[in-house]
């Protein structure tokens, strides 16, 4: 496995560094956007222990919050009814503040169109 990651030429090392730099730029820009919008809208998410709220979460903390929410998509094959379960109000507020590009994946309309064609 290590052999496939071993970079023999300077060109490959440089390319990998550009990819890492681009990934970090995207990560940082996304985190900045989330924090800025949450501050403008005065939003917060609960901390993992639910004792206080985080107004400026890191992207990793937000990802953990989403992962621990147990969001699930239910599509009834007979009636075609689409339901998104376990989307908490605080999470829906954050995605609404971020805009349609983010919120669309947590609304049933996008899946209804995909499922029913």
Coordinates of N, CA and C in Angstrom, one line a residue:
X1 N 0.8 -1.2 0.0 CA 0.0 0.0 0.0 C 0.9 1.3 0.0
X2 N 2.0 1.3 0.7 CA 2.8 2.4 0.8 C 3.5 2.7 -0.5
X3 N 3.8 1.6 -1.3 CA 4.4 1.8 -2.6 C 3.6 2.6 -3.5
X4 N 2.3 2.5 -3.5 CA 1.4 3.2 -4.4 C 1.4 4.7 -4.0
X5 N 1.7 5.1 -2.8 CA 1.8 6.5 -2.4 C 3.2 7.1 -2.5
X6 N 4.2 6.3 -2.7 CA 5.5 6.7 -2.7 C 5.7 7.6 -4.0
X7 N 6.2 8.8 -3.8 CA 6.4 9.7 -5.0 C 7.9 9.7 -5.3
X8 N 8.2 9.3 -6.6 CA 9.6 9.2 -7.0 C 10.1 10.4 -7.6
X9 N 9.3 11.2 -8.3 CA 9.8 12.3 -9.0 C 9.4 13.6 -8.4
X10 N 10.2 14.7 -8.5 CA 9.8 16.0 -8.0 C 8.5 16.5 -8.5
X11 N 8.2 16.2 -9.8 CA 7.0 16.6 -10.4 C 5.8 16.1 -9.7
X12 N 5.8 14.8 -9.3 CA 4.7 14.2 -8.6 C 4.6 14.8 -7.2
X13 N 5.7 15.0 -6.5 CA 5.6 15.6 -5.2 C 5.0 17.0 -5.3
X14 N 5.4 17.8 -6.3 CA 4.9 19.1 -6.5 C 3.4 19.1 -6.8
X15 N 2.9 18.1 -7.6 CA 1.5 18.0 -7.9 C 0.7 17.6 -6.6
X16 N 1.2 16.7 -5.8 CA 0.6 16.4 -4.6 C 0.4 17.5 -3.6
X17 N 1.5 18.4 -3.6 CA 1.4 19.5 -2.7 C 0.4 20.6 -3.2
X18 N 0.2 20.7 -4.5 CA -0.8 21.6 -5.1 C -2.2 21.1 -4.7
X19 N -2.4 19.8 -4.8 CA -3.7 19.2 -4.5 C -4.0 19.4 -3.0
X20 N -3.0 19.2 -2.1 CA -3.2 19.4 -0.7 C -3.5 20.9 -0.4
X21 N -2.8 21.8 -1.1 CA -3.0 23.2 -0.9 C -4.4 23.6 -1.4
X22 N -4.8 23.1 -2.5 CA -6.2 23.4 -3.0 C -7.2 22.8 -2.0
X23 N -7.0 21.6 -1.5 CA -8.0 21.1 -0.5 C -8.1 21.9 0.7
X24 N -6.9 22.4 1.2 CA -6.9 23.2 2.4 C -7.6 24.6 2.1
X25 N -7.4 25.1 1.0 CA -8.1 26.4 0.6 C -9.6 26.2 0.6
X26 N -10.1 25.1 0.0 CA -11.5 24.9 0.0 C -12.0 24.7 1.4
X27 N -11.3 23.9 2.2 CA -11.7 23.7 3.6 C -11.8 25.0 4.4
X28 N -10.8 25.8 4.3 CA -10.7 27.1 5.0 C -11.8 28.0 4.5
X29 N -12.0 28.1 3.2 CA -13.1 29.0 2.7 C -14.4 28.5 3.1
X30 N -14.7 27.3 3.1 CA -16.0 26.7 3.6 C -16.2 27.1 5.0
X31 N -15.2 26.8 5.8 CA -15.3 27.1 7.3 C -15.6 28.6 7.5
X32 N -14.9 29.5 6.8 CA -15.1 30.9 6.9 C -16.5 31.3 6.5
X33 N -17.0 30.7 5.4 CA -18.4 31.0 5.0 C -19.4 30.6 6.0
X34 N -19.2 29.4 6.6 CA -20.2 28.9 7.6 C -20.1 29.8 8.8
X35 N -18.9 30.2 9.3 CA -18.8 31.0 10.5 C -19.4 32.4 10.3
X36 N -19.1 33.0 9.1 CA -19.6 34.3 8.8 C -21.1 34.3 8.8
X37 N -21.7 33.4 8.1 CA -23.2 33.4 8.0 C -23.8 33.1 9.4
X38 N -23.2 32.2 10.1 CA -23.8 31.9 11.4 C -23.7 33.1 12.3
X39 N -22.6 33.9 12.2 CA -22.5 35.1 13.0 C -23.5 36.1 12.6
X40 N -23.7 36.3 11.3 CA -24.7 37.3 10.8 C -26.1 36.9 11.2
X41 N -26.4 35.6 11.2 CA -27.8 35.2 11.6 C -27.9 34.9 13.0
X42 N -26.8 35.0 13.8 CA -26.8 34.7 15.2 C -27.3 33.3 15.5
X43 N -26.7 32.4 14.8 CA -27.0 30.9 14.9 C -25.9 30.2 15.7
X44 N -26.3 29.1 16.3 CA -25.3 28.2 16.9 C -25.8 26.8 16.9
X45 N -24.9 25.9 17.1 CA -25.2 24.5 17.2 C -24.8 24.0 18.6
X46 N -25.5 23.0 19.1 CA -25.1 22.5 20.4 C -23.7 21.8 20.4
X47 N -23.0 21.9 21.5 CA -21.7 21.2 21.6 C -22.0 19.7 21.8
X48 N -21.0 18.9 21.6 CA -21.2 17.5 21.6 C -21.8 17.0 23.0
X49 N -21.5 17.7 24.1 CA -22.1 17.2 25.3 C -23.4 17.9 25.6
X50 N -23.9 18.8 24.7 CA -25.1 19.5 24.8 C -25.2 20.4 26.1
X51 N -24.1 20.8 26.6 CA -24.1 21.7 27.8 C -24.1 23.2 27.4
X52 N -23.5 23.5 26.2 CA -23.5 24.9 25.8 C -23.6 24.9 24.2
X53 N -23.6 26.0 23.6 CA -23.7 26.2 22.2 C -22.5 26.7 21.6
X54 N -22.2 26.3 20.3 CA -21.0 26.8 19.6 C -21.5 27.8 18.5
X55 N -21.0 29.1 18.7 CA -21.4 30.1 17.6 C -20.4 30.0 16.5
X56 N -19.2 29.6 16.7 CA -18.1 29.6 15.7 C -17.5 28.2 15.6
X57 N -18.3 27.2 15.2 CA -17.8 25.8 15.1 C -16.8 25.7 14.0
X58 N -15.9 24.7 14.2 CA -15.0 24.4 13.1 C -15.8 23.5 12.1
X59 N -15.3 23.4 10.9 CA -16.0 22.6 9.9 C -16.1 21.1 10.4
X60 N -15.1 20.6 11.1 CA -15.1 19.3 11.6 C -16.2 19.1 12.7
X61 N -16.3 20.1 13.6 CA -17.4 20.1 14.6 C -18.8 20.1 13.9
X62 N -19.0 20.9 12.9 CA -20.2 20.9 12.2 C -20.5 19.5 11.5
X63 N -19.5 19.0 10.9 CA -19.6 17.6 10.3 C -19.9 16.6 11.3
X64 N -19.3 16.6 12.5 CA -19.6 15.7 13.5 C -21.1 15.8 14.0
X65 N -21.5 17.1 14.1 CA -22.9 17.3 14.5 C -23.9 16.8 13.5
X66 N -23.6 17.0 12.2 CA -24.5 16.4 11.2 C -24.4 14.9 11.2
X67 N -23.3 14.3 11.4 CA -23.1 12.8 11.4 C -23.9 12.2 12.6
X68 N -23.8 12.9 13.7 CA -24.5 12.4 14.9 C -26.0 12.6 14.9
X69 N -26.5 13.4 14.0 CA -27.9 13.7 13.9 C -28.7 12.5 13.4
X70 N -28.1 11.5 12.8 CA -28.8 10.4 12.2 C -29.9 10.8 11.2
X71 N -29.5 11.7 10.4 CA -30.4 12.1 9.3 C -30.6 11.0 8.3
X72 N -31.9 10.7 8.0 CA -32.2 9.6 7.1 C -33.2 10.0 6.1
X73 N -33.1 9.4 5.0 CA -34.0 9.6 3.8 C -34.9 8.4 3.7
X74 N -36.2 8.7 3.7 CA -37.2 7.6 3.5 C -38.0 7.8 2.3
X75 N -38.0 6.9 1.4 CA -38.8 7.0 0.2 C -39.7 5.7 0.1
X76 N -41.0 6.0 0.2 CA -42.0 4.9 0.1 C -42.1 4.5 -1.4
X77 N -41.7 3.2 -1.7 CA -41.8 2.8 -3.1 C -43.2 2.8 -3.7
X78 N -44.2 2.6 -2.9 CA -45.5 2.4 -3.4 C -46.1 3.8 -3.7
X79 N -46.1 4.7 -2.8 CA -46.7 6.0 -3.0 C -45.8 7.1 -3.5
X80 N -44.4 6.9 -3.4 CA -43.5 7.8 -3.8 C -43.3 9.0 -2.9
X81 N -43.8 8.9 -1.7 CA -43.7 9.9 -0.6 C -42.2 9.9 -0.2
X82 N -41.7 11.1 -0.1 CA -40.3 11.3 0.3 C -40.3 12.0 1.7
X83 N -39.6 11.4 2.7 CA -39.4 12.1 4.0 C -38.0 12.1 4.4
X84 N -37.6 13.2 5.0 CA -36.2 13.4 5.5 C -36.4 13.4 7.0
X85 N -35.9 12.5 7.7 CA -36.1 12.3 9.2 C -34.9 12.8 10.0
X86 N -35.2 13.3 11.1 CA -34.2 13.7 12.2 C -33.4 15.0 11.8
X87 N -33.9 15.9 11.0 CA -33.2 17.2 10.8 C -33.6 18.1 11.9
X88 N -32.7 18.4 12.7 CA -33.0 19.3 13.9 C -33.1 20.7 13.4
X89 N -33.9 21.5 14.2 CA -34.2 22.9 13.9 C -32.9 23.7 13.8
X90 N -31.9 23.5 14.7 CA -30.7 24.2 14.7 C -29.9 24.0 13.4
X91 N -29.9 22.7 13.0 CA -29.2 22.4 11.7 C -29.9 22.9 10.5
X92 N -31.2 22.8 10.5 CA -32.0 23.4 9.4 C -31.8 24.9 9.3
X93 N -31.7 25.6 10.4 CA -31.4 27.0 10.4 C -30.1 27.4 9.8
X94 N -29.1 26.6 10.2 CA -27.7 26.8 9.7 C -27.7 26.6 8.1
X95 N -28.3 25.6 7.6 CA -28.3 25.3 6.2 C -29.2 26.3 5.5
X96 N -30.3 26.8 6.1 CA -31.1 27.8 5.5 C -30.3 29.1 5.3
X97 N -29.5 29.5 6.4 CA -28.7 30.7 6.3 C -27.6 30.6 5.3
X98 N -27.1 29.4 5.0 CA -26.0 29.2 4.1 C -26.5 29.3 2.6
X99 N -27.8 29.1 2.4 CA -28.3 29.3 1.1 C -28.8 28.0 0.5
X100 N -29.4 28.1 -0.7 CA -30.0 27.0 -1.4 C -29.1 25.9 -1.8
X101 N -27.8 26.2 -2.1 CA -26.9 25.2 -2.5 C -26.7 24.2 -1.4
X102 N -26.7 24.6 -0.1 CA -26.5 23.7 1.0 C -27.8 23.1 1.4
X103 N -28.9 23.9 1.5 CA -30.1 23.4 2.0 C -30.8 22.4 1.1
X104 N -30.6 22.4 -0.1 CA -31.3 21.6 -1.1 C -31.2 20.1 -0.7
X105 N -30.1 19.7 -0.2 CA -30.0 18.3 0.1 C -30.7 17.8 1.4
X106 N -31.3 18.8 2.1 CA -32.0 18.5 3.3 C -33.5 18.8 3.1
X107 N -33.9 18.9 1.8 CA -35.4 19.1 1.5 C -35.8 17.9 0.7
X108 N -37.0 17.6 0.8 CA -37.5 16.4 0.1 C -37.7 16.6 -1.4
X109 N -37.8 17.8 -1.9 CA -38.1 18.1 -3.3 C -37.0 17.6 -4.2
X110 N -35.8 17.7 -3.8 CA -34.7 17.2 -4.7 C -34.7 15.7 -4.9
X111 N -35.1 15.0 -3.8 CA -35.1 13.5 -3.9 C -36.4 13.1 -4.6
X112 N -37.5 13.8 -4.4 CA -38.7 13.5 -5.0 C -38.6 13.5 -6.6
X113 N -37.9 14.5 -7.1 CA -37.7 14.6 -8.5 C -36.7 13.5 -9.0
X114 N -35.7 13.2 -8.2 CA -34.8 12.2 -8.6 C -35.4 10.8 -8.6
X115 N -36.2 10.5 -7.6 CA -36.8 9.2 -7.4 C -37.9 8.9 -8.4
X116 N -38.7 9.9 -8.7 CA -39.9 9.8 -9.6 C -39.5 10.1 -11.0
X117 N -38.3 10.6 -11.2 CA -37.9 10.9 -12.6 C -38.5 12.1 -13.1

